[in-house]
Tab-separated table of C-alpha atoms in Angstrom:
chain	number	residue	atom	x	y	z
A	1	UNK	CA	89.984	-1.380	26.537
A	2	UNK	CA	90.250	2.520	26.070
A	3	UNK	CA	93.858	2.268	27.363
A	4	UNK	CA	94.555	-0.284	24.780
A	5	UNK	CA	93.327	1.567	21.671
A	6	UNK	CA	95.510	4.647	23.069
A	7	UNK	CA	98.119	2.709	23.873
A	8	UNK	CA	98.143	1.127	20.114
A	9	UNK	CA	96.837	4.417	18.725
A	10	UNK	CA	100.257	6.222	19.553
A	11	UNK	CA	102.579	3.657	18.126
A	12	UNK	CA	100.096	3.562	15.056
A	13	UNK	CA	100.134	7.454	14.480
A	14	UNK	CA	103.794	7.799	15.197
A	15	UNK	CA	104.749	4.801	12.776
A	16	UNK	CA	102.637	6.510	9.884
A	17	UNK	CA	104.231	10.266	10.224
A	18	UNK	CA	107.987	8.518	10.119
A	19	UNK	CA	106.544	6.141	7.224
A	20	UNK	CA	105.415	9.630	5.620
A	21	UNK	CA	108.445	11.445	5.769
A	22	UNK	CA	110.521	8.908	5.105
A	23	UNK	CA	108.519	8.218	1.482
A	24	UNK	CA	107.140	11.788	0.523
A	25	UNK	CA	109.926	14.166	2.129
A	26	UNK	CA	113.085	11.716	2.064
A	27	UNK	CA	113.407	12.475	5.624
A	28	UNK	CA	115.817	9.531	7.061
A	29	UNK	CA	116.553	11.132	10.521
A	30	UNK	CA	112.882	10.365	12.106
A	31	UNK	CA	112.488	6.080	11.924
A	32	UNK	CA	115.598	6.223	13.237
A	33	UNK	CA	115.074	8.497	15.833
A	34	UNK	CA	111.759	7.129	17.062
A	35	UNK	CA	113.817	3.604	17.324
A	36	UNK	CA	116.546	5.314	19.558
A	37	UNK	CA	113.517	6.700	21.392
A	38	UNK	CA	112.561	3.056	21.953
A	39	UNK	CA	115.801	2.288	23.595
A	40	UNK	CA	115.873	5.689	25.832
A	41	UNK	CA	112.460	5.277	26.874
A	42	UNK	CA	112.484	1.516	27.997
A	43	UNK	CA	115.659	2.701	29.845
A	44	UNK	CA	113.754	5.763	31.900
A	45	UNK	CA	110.824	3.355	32.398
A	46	UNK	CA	113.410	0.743	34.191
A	47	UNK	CA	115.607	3.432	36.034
A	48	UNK	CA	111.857	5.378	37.414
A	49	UNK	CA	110.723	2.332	38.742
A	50	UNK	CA	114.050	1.243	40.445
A	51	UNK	CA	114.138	4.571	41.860
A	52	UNK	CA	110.630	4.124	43.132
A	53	UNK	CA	111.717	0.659	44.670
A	54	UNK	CA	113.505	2.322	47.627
A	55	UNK	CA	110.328	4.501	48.378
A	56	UNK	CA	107.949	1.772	48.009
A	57	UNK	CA	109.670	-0.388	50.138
A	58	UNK	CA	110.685	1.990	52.718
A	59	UNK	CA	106.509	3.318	52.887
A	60	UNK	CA	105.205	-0.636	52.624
A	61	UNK	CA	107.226	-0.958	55.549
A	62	UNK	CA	106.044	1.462	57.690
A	63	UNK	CA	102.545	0.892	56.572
A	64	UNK	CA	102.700	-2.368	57.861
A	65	UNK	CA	103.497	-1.179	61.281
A	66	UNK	CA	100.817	0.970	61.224
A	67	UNK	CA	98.029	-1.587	60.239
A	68	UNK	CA	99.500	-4.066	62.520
A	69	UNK	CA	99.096	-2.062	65.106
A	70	UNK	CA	95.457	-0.722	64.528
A	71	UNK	CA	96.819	2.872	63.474
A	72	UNK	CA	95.147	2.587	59.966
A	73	UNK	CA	91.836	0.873	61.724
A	74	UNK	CA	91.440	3.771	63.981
A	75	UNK	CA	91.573	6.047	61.315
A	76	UNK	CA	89.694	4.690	58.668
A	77	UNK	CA	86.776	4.364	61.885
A	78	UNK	CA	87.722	8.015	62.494
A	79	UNK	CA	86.964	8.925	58.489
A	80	UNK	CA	84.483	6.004	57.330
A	81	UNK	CA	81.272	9.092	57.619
A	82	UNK	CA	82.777	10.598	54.446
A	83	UNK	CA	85.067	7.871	53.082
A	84	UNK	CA	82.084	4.578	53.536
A	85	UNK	CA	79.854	7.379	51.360
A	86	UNK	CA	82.175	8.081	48.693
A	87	UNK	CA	83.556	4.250	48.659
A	88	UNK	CA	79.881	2.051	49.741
A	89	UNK	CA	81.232	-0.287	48.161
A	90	UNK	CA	84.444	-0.637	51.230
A	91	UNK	CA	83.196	-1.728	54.452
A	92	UNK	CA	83.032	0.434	57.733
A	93	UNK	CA	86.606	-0.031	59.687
A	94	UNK	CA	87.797	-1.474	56.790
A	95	UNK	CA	91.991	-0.490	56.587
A	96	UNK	CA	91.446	0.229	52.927
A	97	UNK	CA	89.593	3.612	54.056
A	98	UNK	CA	92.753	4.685	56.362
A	99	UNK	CA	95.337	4.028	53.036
A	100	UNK	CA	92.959	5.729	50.658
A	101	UNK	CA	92.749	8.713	53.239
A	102	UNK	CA	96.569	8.845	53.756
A	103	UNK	CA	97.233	9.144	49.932
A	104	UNK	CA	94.502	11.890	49.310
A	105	UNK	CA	96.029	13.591	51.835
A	106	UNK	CA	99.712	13.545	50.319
A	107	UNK	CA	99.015	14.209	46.727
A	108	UNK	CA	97.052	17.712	48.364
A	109	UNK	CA	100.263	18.185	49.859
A	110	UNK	CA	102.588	17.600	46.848
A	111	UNK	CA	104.046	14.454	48.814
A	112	UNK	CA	104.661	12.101	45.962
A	113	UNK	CA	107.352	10.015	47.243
A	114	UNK	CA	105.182	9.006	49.598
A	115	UNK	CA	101.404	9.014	47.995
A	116	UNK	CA	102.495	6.413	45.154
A	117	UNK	CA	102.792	3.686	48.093
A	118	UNK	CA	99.845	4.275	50.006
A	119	UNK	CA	98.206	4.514	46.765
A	120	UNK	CA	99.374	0.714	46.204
A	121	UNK	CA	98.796	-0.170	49.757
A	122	UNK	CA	95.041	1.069	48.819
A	123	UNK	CA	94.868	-0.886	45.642
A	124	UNK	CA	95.898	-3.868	47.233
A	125	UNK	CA	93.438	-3.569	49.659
A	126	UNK	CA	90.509	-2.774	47.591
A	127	UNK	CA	91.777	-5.614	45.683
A	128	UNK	CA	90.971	-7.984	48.567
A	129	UNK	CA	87.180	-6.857	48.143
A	130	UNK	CA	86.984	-7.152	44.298
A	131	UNK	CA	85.178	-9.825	43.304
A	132	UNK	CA	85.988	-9.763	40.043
A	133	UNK	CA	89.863	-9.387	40.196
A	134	UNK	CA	90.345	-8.701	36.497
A	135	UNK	CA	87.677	-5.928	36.316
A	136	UNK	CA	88.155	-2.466	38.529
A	137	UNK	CA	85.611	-2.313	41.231
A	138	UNK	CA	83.636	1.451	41.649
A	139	UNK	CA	85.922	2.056	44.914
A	140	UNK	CA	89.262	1.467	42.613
A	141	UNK	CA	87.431	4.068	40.057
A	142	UNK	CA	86.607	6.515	42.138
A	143	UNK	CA	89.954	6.237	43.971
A	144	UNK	CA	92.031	6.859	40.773
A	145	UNK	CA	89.992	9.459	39.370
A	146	UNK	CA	90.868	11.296	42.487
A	147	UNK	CA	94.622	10.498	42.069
A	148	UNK	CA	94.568	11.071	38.352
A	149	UNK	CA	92.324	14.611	38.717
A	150	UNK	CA	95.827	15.663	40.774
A	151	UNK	CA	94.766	17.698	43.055
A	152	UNK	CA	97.702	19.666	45.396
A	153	UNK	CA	97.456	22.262	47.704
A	154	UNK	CA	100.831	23.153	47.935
A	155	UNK	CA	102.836	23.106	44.215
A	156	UNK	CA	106.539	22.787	46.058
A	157	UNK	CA	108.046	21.696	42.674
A	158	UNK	CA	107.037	23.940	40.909
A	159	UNK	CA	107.913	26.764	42.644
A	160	UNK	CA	111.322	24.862	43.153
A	161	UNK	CA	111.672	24.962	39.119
A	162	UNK	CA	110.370	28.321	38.638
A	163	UNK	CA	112.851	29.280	40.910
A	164	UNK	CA	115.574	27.773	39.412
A	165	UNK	CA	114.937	29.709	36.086
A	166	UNK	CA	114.893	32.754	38.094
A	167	UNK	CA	111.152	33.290	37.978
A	168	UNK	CA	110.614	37.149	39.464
A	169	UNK	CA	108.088	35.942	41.791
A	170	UNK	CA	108.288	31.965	42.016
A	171	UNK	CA	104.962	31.869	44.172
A	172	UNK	CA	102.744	33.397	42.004
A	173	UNK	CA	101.100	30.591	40.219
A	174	UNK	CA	99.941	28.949	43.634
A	175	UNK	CA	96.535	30.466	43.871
A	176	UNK	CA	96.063	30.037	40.088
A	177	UNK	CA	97.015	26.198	40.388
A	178	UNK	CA	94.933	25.719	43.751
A	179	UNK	CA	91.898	26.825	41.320
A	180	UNK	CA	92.898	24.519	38.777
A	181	UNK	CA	93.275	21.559	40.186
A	182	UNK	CA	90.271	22.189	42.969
A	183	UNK	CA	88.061	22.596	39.687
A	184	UNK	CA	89.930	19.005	37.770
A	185	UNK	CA	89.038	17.482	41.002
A	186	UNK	CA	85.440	18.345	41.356
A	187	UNK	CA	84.590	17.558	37.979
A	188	UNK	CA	86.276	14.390	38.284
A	189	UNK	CA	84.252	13.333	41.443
A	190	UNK	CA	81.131	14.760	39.633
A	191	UNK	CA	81.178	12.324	36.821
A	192	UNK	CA	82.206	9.489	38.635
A	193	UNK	CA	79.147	10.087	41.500
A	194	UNK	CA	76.759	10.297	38.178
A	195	UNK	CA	78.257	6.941	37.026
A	196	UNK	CA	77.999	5.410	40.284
A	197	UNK	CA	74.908	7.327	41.551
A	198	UNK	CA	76.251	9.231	44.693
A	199	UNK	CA	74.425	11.664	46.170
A	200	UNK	CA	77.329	15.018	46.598
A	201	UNK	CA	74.871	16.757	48.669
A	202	UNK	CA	74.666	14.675	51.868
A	203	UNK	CA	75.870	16.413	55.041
A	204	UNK	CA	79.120	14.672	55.314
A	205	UNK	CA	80.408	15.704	51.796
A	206	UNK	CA	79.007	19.483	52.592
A	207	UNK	CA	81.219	19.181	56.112
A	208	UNK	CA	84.548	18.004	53.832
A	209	UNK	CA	84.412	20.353	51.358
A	210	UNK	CA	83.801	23.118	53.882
A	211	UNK	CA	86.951	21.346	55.988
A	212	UNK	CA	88.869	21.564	52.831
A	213	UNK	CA	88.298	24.954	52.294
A	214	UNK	CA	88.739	26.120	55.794
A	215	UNK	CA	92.028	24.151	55.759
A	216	UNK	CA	93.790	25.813	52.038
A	217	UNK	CA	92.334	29.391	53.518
A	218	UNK	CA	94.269	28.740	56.627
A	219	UNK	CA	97.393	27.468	54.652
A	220	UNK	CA	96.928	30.721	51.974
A	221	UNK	CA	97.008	33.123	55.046
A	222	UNK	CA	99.753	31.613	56.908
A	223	UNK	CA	101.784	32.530	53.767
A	224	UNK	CA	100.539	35.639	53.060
A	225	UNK	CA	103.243	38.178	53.176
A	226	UNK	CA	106.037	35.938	52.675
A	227	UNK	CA	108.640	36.375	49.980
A	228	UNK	CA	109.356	33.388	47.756
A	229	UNK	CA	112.520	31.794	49.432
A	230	UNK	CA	110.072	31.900	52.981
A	231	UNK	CA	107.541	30.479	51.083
A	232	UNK	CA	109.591	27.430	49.454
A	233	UNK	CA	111.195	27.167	52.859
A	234	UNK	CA	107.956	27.431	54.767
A	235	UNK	CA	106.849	24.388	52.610
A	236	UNK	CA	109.511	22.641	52.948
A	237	UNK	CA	109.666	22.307	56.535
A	238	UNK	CA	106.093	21.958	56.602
A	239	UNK	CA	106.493	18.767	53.825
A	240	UNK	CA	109.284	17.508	56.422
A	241	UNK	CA	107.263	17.927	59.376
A	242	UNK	CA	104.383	15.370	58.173
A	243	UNK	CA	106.442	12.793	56.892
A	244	UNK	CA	108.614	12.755	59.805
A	245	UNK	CA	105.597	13.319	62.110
A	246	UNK	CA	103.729	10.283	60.122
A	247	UNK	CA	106.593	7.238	60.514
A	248	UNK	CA	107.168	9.231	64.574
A	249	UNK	CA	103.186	7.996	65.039
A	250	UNK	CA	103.536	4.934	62.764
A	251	UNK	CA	106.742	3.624	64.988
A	252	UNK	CA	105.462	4.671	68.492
A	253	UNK	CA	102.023	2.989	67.764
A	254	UNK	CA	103.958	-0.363	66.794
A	255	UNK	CA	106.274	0.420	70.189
A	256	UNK	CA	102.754	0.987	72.042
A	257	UNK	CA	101.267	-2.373	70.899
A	258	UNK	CA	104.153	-4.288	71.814
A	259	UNK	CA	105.004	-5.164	68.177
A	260	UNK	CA	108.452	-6.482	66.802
A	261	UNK	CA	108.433	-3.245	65.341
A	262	UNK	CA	111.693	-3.930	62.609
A	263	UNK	CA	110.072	-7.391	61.771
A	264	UNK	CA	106.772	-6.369	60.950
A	265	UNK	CA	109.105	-2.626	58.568
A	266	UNK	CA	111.107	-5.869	56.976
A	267	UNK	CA	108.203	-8.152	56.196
A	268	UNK	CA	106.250	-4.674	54.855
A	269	UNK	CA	109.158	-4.098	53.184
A	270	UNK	CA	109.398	-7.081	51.000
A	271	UNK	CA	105.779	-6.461	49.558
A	272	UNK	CA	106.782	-3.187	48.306
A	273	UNK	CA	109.934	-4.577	46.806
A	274	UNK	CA	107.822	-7.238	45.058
A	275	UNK	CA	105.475	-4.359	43.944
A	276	UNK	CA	108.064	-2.211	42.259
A	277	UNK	CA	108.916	-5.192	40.627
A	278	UNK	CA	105.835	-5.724	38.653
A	279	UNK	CA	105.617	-2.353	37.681
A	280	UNK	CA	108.421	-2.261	35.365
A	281	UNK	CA	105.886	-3.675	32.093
A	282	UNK	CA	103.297	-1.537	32.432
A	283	UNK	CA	105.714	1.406	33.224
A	284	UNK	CA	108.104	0.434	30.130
A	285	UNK	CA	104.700	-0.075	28.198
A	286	UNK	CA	103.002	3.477	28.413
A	287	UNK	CA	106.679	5.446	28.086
A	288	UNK	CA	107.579	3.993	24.881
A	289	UNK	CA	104.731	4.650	23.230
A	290	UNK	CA	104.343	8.177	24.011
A	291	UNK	CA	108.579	8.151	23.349
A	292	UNK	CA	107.752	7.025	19.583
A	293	UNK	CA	104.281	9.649	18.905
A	294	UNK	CA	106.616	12.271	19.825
A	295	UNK	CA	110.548	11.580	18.282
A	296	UNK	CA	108.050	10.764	15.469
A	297	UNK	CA	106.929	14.534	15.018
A	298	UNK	CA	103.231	13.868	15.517
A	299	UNK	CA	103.447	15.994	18.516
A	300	UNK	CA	104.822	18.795	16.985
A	301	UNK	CA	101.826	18.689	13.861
A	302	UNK	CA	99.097	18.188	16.291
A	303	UNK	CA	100.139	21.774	17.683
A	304	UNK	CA	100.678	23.277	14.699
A	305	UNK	CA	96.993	21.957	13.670
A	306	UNK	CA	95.590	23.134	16.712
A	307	UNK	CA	97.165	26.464	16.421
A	308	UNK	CA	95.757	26.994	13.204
A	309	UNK	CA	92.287	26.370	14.285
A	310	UNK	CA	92.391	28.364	17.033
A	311	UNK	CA	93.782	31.040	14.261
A	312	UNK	CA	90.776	30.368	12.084
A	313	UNK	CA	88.375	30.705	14.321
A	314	UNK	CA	89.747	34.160	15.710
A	315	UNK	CA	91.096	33.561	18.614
A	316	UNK	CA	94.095	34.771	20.577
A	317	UNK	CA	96.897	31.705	20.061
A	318	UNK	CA	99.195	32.928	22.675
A	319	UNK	CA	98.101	29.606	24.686
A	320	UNK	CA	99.121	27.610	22.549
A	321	UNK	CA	102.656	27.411	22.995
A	322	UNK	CA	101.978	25.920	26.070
A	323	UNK	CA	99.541	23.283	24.714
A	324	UNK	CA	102.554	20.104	24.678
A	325	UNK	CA	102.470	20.475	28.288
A	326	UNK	CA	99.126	19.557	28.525
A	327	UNK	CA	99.201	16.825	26.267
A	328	UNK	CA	101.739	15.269	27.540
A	329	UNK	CA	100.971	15.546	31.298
A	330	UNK	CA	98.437	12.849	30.793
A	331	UNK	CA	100.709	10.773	29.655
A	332	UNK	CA	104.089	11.358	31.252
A	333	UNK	CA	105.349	13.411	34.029
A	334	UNK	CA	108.800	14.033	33.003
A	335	UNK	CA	107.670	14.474	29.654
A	336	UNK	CA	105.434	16.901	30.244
A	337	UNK	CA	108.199	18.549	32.808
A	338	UNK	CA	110.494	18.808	30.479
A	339	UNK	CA	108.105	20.651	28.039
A	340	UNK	CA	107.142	23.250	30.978
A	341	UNK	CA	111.197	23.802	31.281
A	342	UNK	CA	111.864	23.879	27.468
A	343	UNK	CA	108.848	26.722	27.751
A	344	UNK	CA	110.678	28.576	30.749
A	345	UNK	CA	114.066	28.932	28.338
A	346	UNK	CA	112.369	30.010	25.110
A	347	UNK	CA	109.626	32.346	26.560
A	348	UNK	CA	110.856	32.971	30.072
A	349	UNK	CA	109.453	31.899	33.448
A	350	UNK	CA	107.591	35.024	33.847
A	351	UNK	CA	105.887	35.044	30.163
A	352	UNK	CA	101.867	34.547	29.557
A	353	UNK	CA	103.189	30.955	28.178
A	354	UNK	CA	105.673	30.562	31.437
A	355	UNK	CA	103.081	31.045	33.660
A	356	UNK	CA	100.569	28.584	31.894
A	357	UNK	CA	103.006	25.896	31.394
A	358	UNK	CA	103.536	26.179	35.124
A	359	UNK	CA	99.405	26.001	35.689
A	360	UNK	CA	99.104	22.785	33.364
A	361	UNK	CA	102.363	20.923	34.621
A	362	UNK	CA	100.236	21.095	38.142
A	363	UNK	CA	96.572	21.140	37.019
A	364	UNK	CA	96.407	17.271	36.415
A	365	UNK	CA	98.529	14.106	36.886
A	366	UNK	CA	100.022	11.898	35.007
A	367	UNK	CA	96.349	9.867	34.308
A	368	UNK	CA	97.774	7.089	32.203
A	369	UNK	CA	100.817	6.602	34.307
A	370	UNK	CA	98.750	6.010	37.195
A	371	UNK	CA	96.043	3.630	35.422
A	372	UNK	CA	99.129	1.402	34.856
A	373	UNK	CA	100.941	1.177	37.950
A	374	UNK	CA	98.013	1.232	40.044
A	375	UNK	CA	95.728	-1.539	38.184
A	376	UNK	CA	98.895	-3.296	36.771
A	377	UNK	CA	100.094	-3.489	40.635
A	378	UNK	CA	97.129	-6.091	41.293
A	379	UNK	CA	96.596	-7.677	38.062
A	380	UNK	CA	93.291	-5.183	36.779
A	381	UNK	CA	92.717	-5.615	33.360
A	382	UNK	CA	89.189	-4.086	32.292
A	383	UNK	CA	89.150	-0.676	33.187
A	384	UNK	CA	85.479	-0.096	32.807
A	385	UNK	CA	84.907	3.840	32.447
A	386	UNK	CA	88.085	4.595	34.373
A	387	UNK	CA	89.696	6.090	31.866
A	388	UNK	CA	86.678	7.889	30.574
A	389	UNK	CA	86.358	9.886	33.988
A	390	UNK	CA	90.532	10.383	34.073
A	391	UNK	CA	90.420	11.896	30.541
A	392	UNK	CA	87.045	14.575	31.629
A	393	UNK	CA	88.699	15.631	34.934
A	394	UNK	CA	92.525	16.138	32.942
A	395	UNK	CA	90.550	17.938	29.976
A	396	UNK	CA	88.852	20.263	32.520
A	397	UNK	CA	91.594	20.866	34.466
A	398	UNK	CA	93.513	22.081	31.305
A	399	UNK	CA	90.321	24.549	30.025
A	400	UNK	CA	90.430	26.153	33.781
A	401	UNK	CA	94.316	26.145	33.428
A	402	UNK	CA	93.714	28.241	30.244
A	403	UNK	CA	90.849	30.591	31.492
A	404	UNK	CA	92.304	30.716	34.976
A	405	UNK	CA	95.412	32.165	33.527
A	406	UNK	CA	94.432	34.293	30.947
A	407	UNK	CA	92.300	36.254	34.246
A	408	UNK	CA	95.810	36.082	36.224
A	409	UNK	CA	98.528	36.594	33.962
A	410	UNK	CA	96.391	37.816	30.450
């Protein structure tokens, strides 16, 4: 329901400001803009998810091998001590626990391509337990608060793009953003344990977080001392090596159970063609709407209001240039990309606002992106507080992506 009076909210907003313009300030450029932006946002929302079709179905397929041949059992049996107490709701064994698992561990590692399908192969799964199948169970809330809270250990795109504008030191938002997004994550998981009533301080949640931590010190001192084309290079052949490494296992496991290993890729395969599929309304859905609030101008006063705040109240505005980036992240990836770039070439990569674009573009993801493709993917329509707990871990995630670097770059 939240998602709907957003959804509606936008459109409403941006429809008023054009109406506005167009009658007080004879401005005839913006309804017709905002219908253009109709056009070229139902067009990105199409060409995104064909372009996610390939990597759906090439990820569905291997998945398949890998439950088939009791890959994903053995690890969810290997993880279900920490994954059966955050999820109670998902059985012990159950293959939902290896999926979930696998796409944790990918969006840490910046892995995208290949998070968004284990993310629906999760979904799916959960799905099978829901006994409501319109409503989102606490195991699907949980899980997407953890996907929307974004948390990455390694930042390889943005690096990539900070690099690209010639940043002097591409590397030097990763500690910031590893702060950012560890601090979006834990607040995200706090509010969802208080809705659900789980108990953070059992031993097997002190053992992961001290795992975690042992495991981005490692990482952080293993790059110590390298410049920033080792670095992007290091990460690259480190992203290369897991993926790789993961359909290697995936393959020999089917090999080692005897499987008809290419049948069992096809008919995975299909699913995930099937999946990208249904996508395209939701997708089409959530981009046009933010398309119109923005050709609209409604983005561009909602700055300029909260700069003026921030001005009244006596406080230093220099973060505020940087602001569009977080409101759009939320909302759209690309959009909010683009923003971070359009900061790069007016302030400069290595400007207070650079750097903070480059913190926000990485503190969160894209919350109502996800909502849609990963509850449109198996027909959830009541969200429940879902979107409530999205919204808190994104908003604190962008105040720590302020603070954080103010103390690093201020």
């Amino acid at each position: 329901m939240a998602l709907n009076y957003i959804w509606i909210g936008l459109f409403a907003v941006g429809i008023v400001v054009g109406l506005v313009k167009l009658i007080f300030m004879g401005d005839t450029t913006t309804l017709p803009s905002m219908m253009d932006s109709t056009f070229e946002m139902s067009k990105t929302a199409f060409e995104m998810t064909l372009g996610l079709t390939g990597t759906l179905t090439l990820w569905m397929g291997i998945l398949k091998v890998g439950e088939d041949s009791g890959l994903v059992a053995r690890l969810a049996k290997f993880l279900s001590p920490v994954l059966c107490k955050l999820f109670p709701d998902i059985p012990k064994n159950h293959p939902a626990l290896g999926s979930i698992f696998m796409n944790v561990s990918a969006n840490m590692l910046g892995l995208d391509n290949a998070a968004t399908p284990v993310g629906l192969k999760a979904m799916q799964e959960m799905q099978t337990l829901n006994t409501k199948k319109d409503t989102a169970s606490n195991s699907m809330i949980m899980f997407l608060t953890l996907n929307t809270s974004g948390l990455t250990i390694i930042p390889v795109s943005i690096m990539a793009y900070r690099a690209q504008y010639h940043a002097a030191d591409p590397s030097d938002v990763f500690i910031p953003l590893l702060l950012t997004t560890m601090c979006s994550t834990l607040v995200g998981l706090l509010v969802v344990s208080i809705y659900q009533r789980i108990n953070l301080f059992q031993k097997a949640f002190l053992v992961m977080f001290s795992v975690i931590a042992l495991l981005v010190a490692s990482l952080f001192t293993a790059m110590m001392g390298m410049n920033p084309e080792q670095m992007q290079a290091f990460c690259r052949v480190l992203t290369s090596i897991i993926l790789l490494g993961a359909i290697a296992v995936f393959l020999y496991a089917g090999v080692r159970k005897k499987l008809n290993v290419y049948d069992t890729f096809v008919e995975g395969a299909k699913g995930g063609f099937k999946v990208a599929v249904s996508l395209i309304p939701y997708v089409v859905a959530i981009l046009v709407a933010v398309g119109v609030f923005r050709a609209s101008g409604a983005l561009d006063m909602l700055i300029d209001g909260i700069r003026w705040c921030v001005s009244g109240i006596g406080l230093n505005t220099d973060f505020v240039d940087a602001v569009p980036v977080a409101l759009l992240k939320p909302l759209n990836g690309s959009g909010a990309r683009g923003m971070m770039l359009e900061t790069f070439t007016s302030f400069g990569p290595d400007s207070f606002v650079g750097h903070l674009a480059s913190v926000l573009q990485g503190s969160t993801d894209t919350t109502f992106y996800i909502l849609a493709i990963y509850f449109g993917s198996v027909g959830i329509k009541k969200y429940r507080y879902a979107v409530k707990c999205g919204l808190l871990a994104d908003f604190a995630g962008m105040i720590a992506a302020v603070f954080i670097s103010y103390f690093f770059f201020g």
